[in-house]
PDB file of C-alpha atoms and ligand atoms in Angstrom:
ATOM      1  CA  UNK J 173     -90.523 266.408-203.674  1.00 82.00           C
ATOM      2  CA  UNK J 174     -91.465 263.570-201.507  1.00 92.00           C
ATOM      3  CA  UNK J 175     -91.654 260.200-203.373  1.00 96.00           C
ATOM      4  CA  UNK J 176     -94.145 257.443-202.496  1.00 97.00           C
ATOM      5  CA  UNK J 177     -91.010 255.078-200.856  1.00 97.00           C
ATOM      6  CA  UNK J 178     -90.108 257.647-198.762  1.00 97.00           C
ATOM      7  CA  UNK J 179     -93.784 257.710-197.387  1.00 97.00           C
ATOM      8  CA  UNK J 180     -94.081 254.007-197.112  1.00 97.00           C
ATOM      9  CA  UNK J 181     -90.554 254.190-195.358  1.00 97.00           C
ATOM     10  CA  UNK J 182     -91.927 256.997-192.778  1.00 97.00           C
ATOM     11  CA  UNK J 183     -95.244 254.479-192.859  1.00 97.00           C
ATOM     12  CA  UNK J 184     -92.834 251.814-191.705  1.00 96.00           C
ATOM     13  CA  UNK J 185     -91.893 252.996-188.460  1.00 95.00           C
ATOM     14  CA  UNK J 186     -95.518 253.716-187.653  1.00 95.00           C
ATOM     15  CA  UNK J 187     -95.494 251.384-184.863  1.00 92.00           C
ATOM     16  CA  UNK J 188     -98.512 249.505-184.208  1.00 86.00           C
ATOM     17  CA  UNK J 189    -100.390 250.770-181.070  1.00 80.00           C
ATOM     18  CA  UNK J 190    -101.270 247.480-179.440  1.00 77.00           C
ATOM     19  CA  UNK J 191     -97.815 245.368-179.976  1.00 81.00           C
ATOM     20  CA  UNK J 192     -95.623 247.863-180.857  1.00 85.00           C
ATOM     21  CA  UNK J 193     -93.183 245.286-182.283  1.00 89.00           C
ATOM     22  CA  UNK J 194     -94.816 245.186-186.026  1.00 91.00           C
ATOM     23  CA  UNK J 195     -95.306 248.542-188.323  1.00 94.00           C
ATOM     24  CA  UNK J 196     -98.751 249.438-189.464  1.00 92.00           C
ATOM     25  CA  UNK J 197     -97.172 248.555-192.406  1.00 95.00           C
ATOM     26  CA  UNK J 198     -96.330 244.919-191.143  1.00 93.00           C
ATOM     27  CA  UNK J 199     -99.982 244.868-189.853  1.00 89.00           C
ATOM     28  CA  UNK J 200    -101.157 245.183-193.617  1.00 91.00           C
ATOM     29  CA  UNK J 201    -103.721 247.915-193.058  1.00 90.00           C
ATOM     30  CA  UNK J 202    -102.038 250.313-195.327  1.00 94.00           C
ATOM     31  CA  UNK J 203    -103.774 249.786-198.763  1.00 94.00           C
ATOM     32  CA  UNK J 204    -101.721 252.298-200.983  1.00 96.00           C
ATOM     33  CA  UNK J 205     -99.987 255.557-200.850  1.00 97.00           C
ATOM     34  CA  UNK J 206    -100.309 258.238-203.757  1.00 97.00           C
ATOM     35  CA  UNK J 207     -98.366 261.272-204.205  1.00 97.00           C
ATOM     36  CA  UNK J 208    -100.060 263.796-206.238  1.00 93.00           C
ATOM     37  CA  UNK J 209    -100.514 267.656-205.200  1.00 92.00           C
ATOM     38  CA  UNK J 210    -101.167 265.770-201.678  1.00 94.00           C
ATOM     39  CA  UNK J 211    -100.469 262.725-200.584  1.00 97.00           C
ATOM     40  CA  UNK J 212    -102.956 259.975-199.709  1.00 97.00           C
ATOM     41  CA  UNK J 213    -102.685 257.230-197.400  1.00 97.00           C
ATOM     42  CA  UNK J 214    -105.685 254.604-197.975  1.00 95.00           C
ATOM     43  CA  UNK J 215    -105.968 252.761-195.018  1.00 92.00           C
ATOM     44  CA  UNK J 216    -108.230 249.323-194.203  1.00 88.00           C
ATOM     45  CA  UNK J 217    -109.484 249.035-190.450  1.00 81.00           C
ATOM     46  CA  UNK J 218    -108.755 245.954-188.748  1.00 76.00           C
ATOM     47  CA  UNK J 219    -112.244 244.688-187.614  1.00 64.00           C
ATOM     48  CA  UNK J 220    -114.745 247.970-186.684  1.00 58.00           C
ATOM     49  CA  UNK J 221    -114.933 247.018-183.339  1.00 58.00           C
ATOM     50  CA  UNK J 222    -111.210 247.303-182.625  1.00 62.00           C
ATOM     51  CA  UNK J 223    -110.328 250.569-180.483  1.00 64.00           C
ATOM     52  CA  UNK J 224    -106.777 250.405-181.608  1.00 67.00           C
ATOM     53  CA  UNK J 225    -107.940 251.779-185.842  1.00 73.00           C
ATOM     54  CA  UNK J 226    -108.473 255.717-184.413  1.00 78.00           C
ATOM     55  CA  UNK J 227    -105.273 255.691-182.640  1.00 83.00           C
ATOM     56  CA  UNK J 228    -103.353 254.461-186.162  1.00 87.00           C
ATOM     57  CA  UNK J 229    -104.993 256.921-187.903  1.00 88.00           C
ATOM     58  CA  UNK J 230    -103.821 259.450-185.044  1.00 90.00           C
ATOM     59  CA  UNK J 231    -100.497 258.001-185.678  1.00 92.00           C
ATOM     60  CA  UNK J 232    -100.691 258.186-189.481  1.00 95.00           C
ATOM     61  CA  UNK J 233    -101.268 261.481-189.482  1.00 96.00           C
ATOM     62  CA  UNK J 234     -98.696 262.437-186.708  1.00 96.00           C
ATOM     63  CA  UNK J 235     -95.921 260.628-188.347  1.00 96.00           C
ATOM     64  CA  UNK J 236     -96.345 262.528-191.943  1.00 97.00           C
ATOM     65  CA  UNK J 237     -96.608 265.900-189.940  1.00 97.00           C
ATOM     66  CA  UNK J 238     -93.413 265.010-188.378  1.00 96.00           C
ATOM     67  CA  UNK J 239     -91.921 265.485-191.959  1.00 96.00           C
ATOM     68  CA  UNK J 240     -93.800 268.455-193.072  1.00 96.00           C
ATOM     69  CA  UNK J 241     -96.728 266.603-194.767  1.00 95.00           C
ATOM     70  CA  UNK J 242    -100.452 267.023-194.252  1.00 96.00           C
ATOM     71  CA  UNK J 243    -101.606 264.003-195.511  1.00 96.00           C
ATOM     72  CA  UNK J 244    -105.104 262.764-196.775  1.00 96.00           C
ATOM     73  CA  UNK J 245    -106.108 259.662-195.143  1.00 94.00           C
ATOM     74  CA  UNK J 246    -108.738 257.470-196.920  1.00 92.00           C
ATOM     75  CA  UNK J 247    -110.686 254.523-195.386  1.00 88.00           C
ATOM     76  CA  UNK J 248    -111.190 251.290-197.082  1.00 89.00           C
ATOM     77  CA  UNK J 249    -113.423 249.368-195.839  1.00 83.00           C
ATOM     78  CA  UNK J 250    -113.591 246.686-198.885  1.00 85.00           C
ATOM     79  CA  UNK J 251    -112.302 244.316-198.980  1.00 86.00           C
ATOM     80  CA  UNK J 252    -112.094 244.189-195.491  1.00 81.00           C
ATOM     81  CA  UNK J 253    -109.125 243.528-193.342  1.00 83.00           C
ATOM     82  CA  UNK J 254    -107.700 239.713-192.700  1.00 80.00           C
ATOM     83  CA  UNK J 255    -104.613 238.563-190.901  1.00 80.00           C
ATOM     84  CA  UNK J 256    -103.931 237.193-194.089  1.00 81.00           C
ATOM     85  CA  UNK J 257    -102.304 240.645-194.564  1.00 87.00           C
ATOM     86  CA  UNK J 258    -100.032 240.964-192.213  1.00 87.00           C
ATOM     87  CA  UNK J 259     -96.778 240.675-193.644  1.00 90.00           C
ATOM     88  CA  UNK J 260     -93.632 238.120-193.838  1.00 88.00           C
ATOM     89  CA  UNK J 261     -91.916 240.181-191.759  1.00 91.00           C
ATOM     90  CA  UNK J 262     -94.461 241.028-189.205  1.00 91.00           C
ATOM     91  CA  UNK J 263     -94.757 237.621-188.937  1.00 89.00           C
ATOM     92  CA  UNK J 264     -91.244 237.229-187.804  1.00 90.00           C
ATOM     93  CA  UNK J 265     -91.513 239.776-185.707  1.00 91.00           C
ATOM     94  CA  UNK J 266     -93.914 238.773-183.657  1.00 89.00           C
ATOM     95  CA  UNK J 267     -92.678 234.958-183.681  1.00 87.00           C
ATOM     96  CA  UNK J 268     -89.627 237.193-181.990  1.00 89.00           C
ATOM     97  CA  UNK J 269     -91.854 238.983-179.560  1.00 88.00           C
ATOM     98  CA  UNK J 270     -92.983 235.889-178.228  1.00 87.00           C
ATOM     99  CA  UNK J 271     -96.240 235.863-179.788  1.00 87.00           C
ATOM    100  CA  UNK J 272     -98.014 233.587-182.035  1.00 85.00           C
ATOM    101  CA  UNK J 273     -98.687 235.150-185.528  1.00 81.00           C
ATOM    102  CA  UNK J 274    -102.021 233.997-187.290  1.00 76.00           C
ATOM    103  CA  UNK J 275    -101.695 230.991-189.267  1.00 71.00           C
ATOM    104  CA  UNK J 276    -102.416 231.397-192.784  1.00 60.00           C
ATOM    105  CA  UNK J 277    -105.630 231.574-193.906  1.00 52.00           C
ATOM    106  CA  UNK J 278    -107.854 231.677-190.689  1.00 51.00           C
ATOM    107  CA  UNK J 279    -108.934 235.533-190.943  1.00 47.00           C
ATOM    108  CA  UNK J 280    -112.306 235.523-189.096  1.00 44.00           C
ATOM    109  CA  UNK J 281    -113.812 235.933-192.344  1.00 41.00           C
ATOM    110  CA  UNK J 282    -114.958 231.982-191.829  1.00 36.00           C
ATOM    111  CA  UNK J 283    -111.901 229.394-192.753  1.00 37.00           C
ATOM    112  CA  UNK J 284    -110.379 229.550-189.313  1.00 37.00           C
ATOM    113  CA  UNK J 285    -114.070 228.642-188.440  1.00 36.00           C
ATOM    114  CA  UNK J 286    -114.109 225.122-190.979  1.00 33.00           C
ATOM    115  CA  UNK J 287    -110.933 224.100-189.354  1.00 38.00           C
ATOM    116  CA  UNK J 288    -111.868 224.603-186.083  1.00 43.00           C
ATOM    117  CA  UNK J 289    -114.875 221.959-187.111  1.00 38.00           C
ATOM    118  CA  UNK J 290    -112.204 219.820-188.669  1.00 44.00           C
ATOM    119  CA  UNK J 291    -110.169 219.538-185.874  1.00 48.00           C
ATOM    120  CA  UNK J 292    -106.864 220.877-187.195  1.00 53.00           C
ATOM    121  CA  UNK J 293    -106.827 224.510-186.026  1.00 64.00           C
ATOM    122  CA  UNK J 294    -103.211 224.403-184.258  1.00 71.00           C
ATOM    123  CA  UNK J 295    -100.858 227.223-183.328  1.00 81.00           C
ATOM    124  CA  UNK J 296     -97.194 226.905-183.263  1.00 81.00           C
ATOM    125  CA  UNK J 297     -95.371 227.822-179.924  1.00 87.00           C
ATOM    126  CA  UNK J 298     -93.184 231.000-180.630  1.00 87.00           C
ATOM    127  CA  UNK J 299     -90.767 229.711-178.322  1.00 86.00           C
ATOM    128  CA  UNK J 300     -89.726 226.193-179.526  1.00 88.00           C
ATOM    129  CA  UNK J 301     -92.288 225.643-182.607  1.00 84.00           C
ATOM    130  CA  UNK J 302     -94.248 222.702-181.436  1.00 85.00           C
ATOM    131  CA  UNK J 303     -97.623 222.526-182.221  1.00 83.00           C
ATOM    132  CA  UNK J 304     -98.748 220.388-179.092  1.00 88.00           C
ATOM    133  CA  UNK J 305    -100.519 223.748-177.598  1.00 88.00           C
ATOM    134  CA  UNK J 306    -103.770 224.318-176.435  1.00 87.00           C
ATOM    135  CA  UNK J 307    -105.911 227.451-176.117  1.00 87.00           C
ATOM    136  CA  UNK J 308    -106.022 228.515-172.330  1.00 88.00           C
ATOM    137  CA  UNK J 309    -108.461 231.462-172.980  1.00 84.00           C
ATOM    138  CA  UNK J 310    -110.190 233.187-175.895  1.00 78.00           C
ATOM    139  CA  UNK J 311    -109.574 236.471-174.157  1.00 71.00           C
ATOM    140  CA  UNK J 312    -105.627 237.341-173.291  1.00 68.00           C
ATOM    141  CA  UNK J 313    -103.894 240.597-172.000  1.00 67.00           C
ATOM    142  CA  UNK J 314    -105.866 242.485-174.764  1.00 69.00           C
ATOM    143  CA  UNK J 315    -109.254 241.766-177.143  1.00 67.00           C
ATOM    144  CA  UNK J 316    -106.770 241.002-179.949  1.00 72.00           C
ATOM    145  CA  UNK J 317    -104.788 238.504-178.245  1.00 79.00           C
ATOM    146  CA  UNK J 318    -105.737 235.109-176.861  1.00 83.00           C
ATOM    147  CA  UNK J 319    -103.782 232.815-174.120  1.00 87.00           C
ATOM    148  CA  UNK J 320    -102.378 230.088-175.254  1.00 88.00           C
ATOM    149  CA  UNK J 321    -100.198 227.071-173.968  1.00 91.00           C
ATOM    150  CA  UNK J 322     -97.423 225.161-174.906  1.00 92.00           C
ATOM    151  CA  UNK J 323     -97.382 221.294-173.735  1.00 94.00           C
ATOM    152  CA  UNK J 324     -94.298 221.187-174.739  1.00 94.00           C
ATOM    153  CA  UNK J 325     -92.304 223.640-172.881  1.00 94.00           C
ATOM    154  CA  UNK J 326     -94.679 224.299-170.309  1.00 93.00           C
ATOM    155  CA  UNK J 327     -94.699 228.432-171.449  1.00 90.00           C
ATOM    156  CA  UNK J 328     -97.682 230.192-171.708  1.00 91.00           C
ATOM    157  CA  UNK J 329     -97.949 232.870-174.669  1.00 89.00           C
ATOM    158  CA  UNK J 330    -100.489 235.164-177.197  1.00 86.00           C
ATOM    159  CA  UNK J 331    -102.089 234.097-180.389  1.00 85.00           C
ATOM    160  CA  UNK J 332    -102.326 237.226-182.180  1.00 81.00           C
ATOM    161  CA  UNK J 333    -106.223 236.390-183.362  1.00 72.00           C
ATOM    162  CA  UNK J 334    -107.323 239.581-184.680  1.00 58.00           C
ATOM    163  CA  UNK J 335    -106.543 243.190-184.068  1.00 42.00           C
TER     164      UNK J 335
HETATM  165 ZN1  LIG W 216     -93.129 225.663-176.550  1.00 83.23          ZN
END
C-alpha cells in the first residue's frame, strides 16, 4: 500500500519546469494528496495564463506512473494560487539559485500593488542581501521572471514575480 508521505515524497522531486531548482511541492501548487482506492493529487494553477501549469500536470502524472500509480489529478482553482505559497525551503532554494524569491505578501492578488504606491516594494539581492536594487525590466529570461539589479554589487539577477 502506498501511503500519502510516500506520494508527497515522489511529489517532492517533481521538479518545477521553469527553474528546476524548487519542487512543485516547494512551488506550493500541490493542495493535498488522498489515498483511497486511487490516489488524488489536487493541484492549484499558478496564474491561467502561465504555459508552465500543463507541463506540471504532465509531470505529475509521469512521476506517479514511474511508481506504478495512475493517479487522479484534480484542479483547484479557489483559492487561487499566490507566491505566498511557495515554501521556506523553496525560498532558500532559489535565494541559492541566484534568484530573488517573492517577498512576503506581494502575490499579484493586489498588496504588492499598495506597496508599490507606497514606495517600499524592495527586493533583496540573492547574492549579498542588500536591498539597494532596482528593477531593470518587468520582463526577464522568462514571463515569470523579471531583471533586476543590485547597486550594491553591481550583479544583475531574477525576481521570481509570478509563475
Ligand atoms: Zn548584491
Amino acid at each position: 500500500m502506498v501511503t500519502e508521505a510516500q506520494v508527497w515524497g515522489w511529489l517532492a522531486e517533481v521538479p518545477d519546469p521553469e527553474i528546476p531548482v524548487i519542487s512543485v511541492v516547494d512551488l506550493g501548487i500541490v493542495r493535498e494528496v488522498s489515498v483511497g482506492e486511487e490516489v488524488t493529487v489536487t493541484v492549484t494553477p499558478t496564474y491561467s495564463g502561465c504555459p508552465a501549469t500543463s507541463v506540471i500536470t504532465f509531470e505529475i502524472d509521469a512521476a506517479l506512473r514511474r511508481q506504478g500509480i495512475t493517479p487522479r489529478i484534480e484542479t483547484r482553482i479557489a483559492p487561487p494560487w499566490t507566491t505566498d505559497w511557495i515554501t521556506a525551503e523553496g525560498r532558500d532554494k532559489l535565494r541559492a539559485y541566484g534568484i530573488a524569491p517573492p517577498v512576503d505578501g506581494t502575490a499579484p492578488t493586489g498588496r504588492r500593488v499598495a506597496r508599490m504606491v507606497g514606495g517600499n516594494f524592495t527586493v533583496a539581492c540573492p547574492r549579498c542581501g542588500s536591498t539597494e536594487t532596482e528593477e531593470v525590466s518587468r520582463f526577464g529570461s522568462t514571463p515569470c521572471k523579471a531583471a533586476w539589479r543590485c547597486k550594491s554589487c553591481a550583479e544583475p539577477f531574477d525576481y521570481f514575480k509570478c509563475h
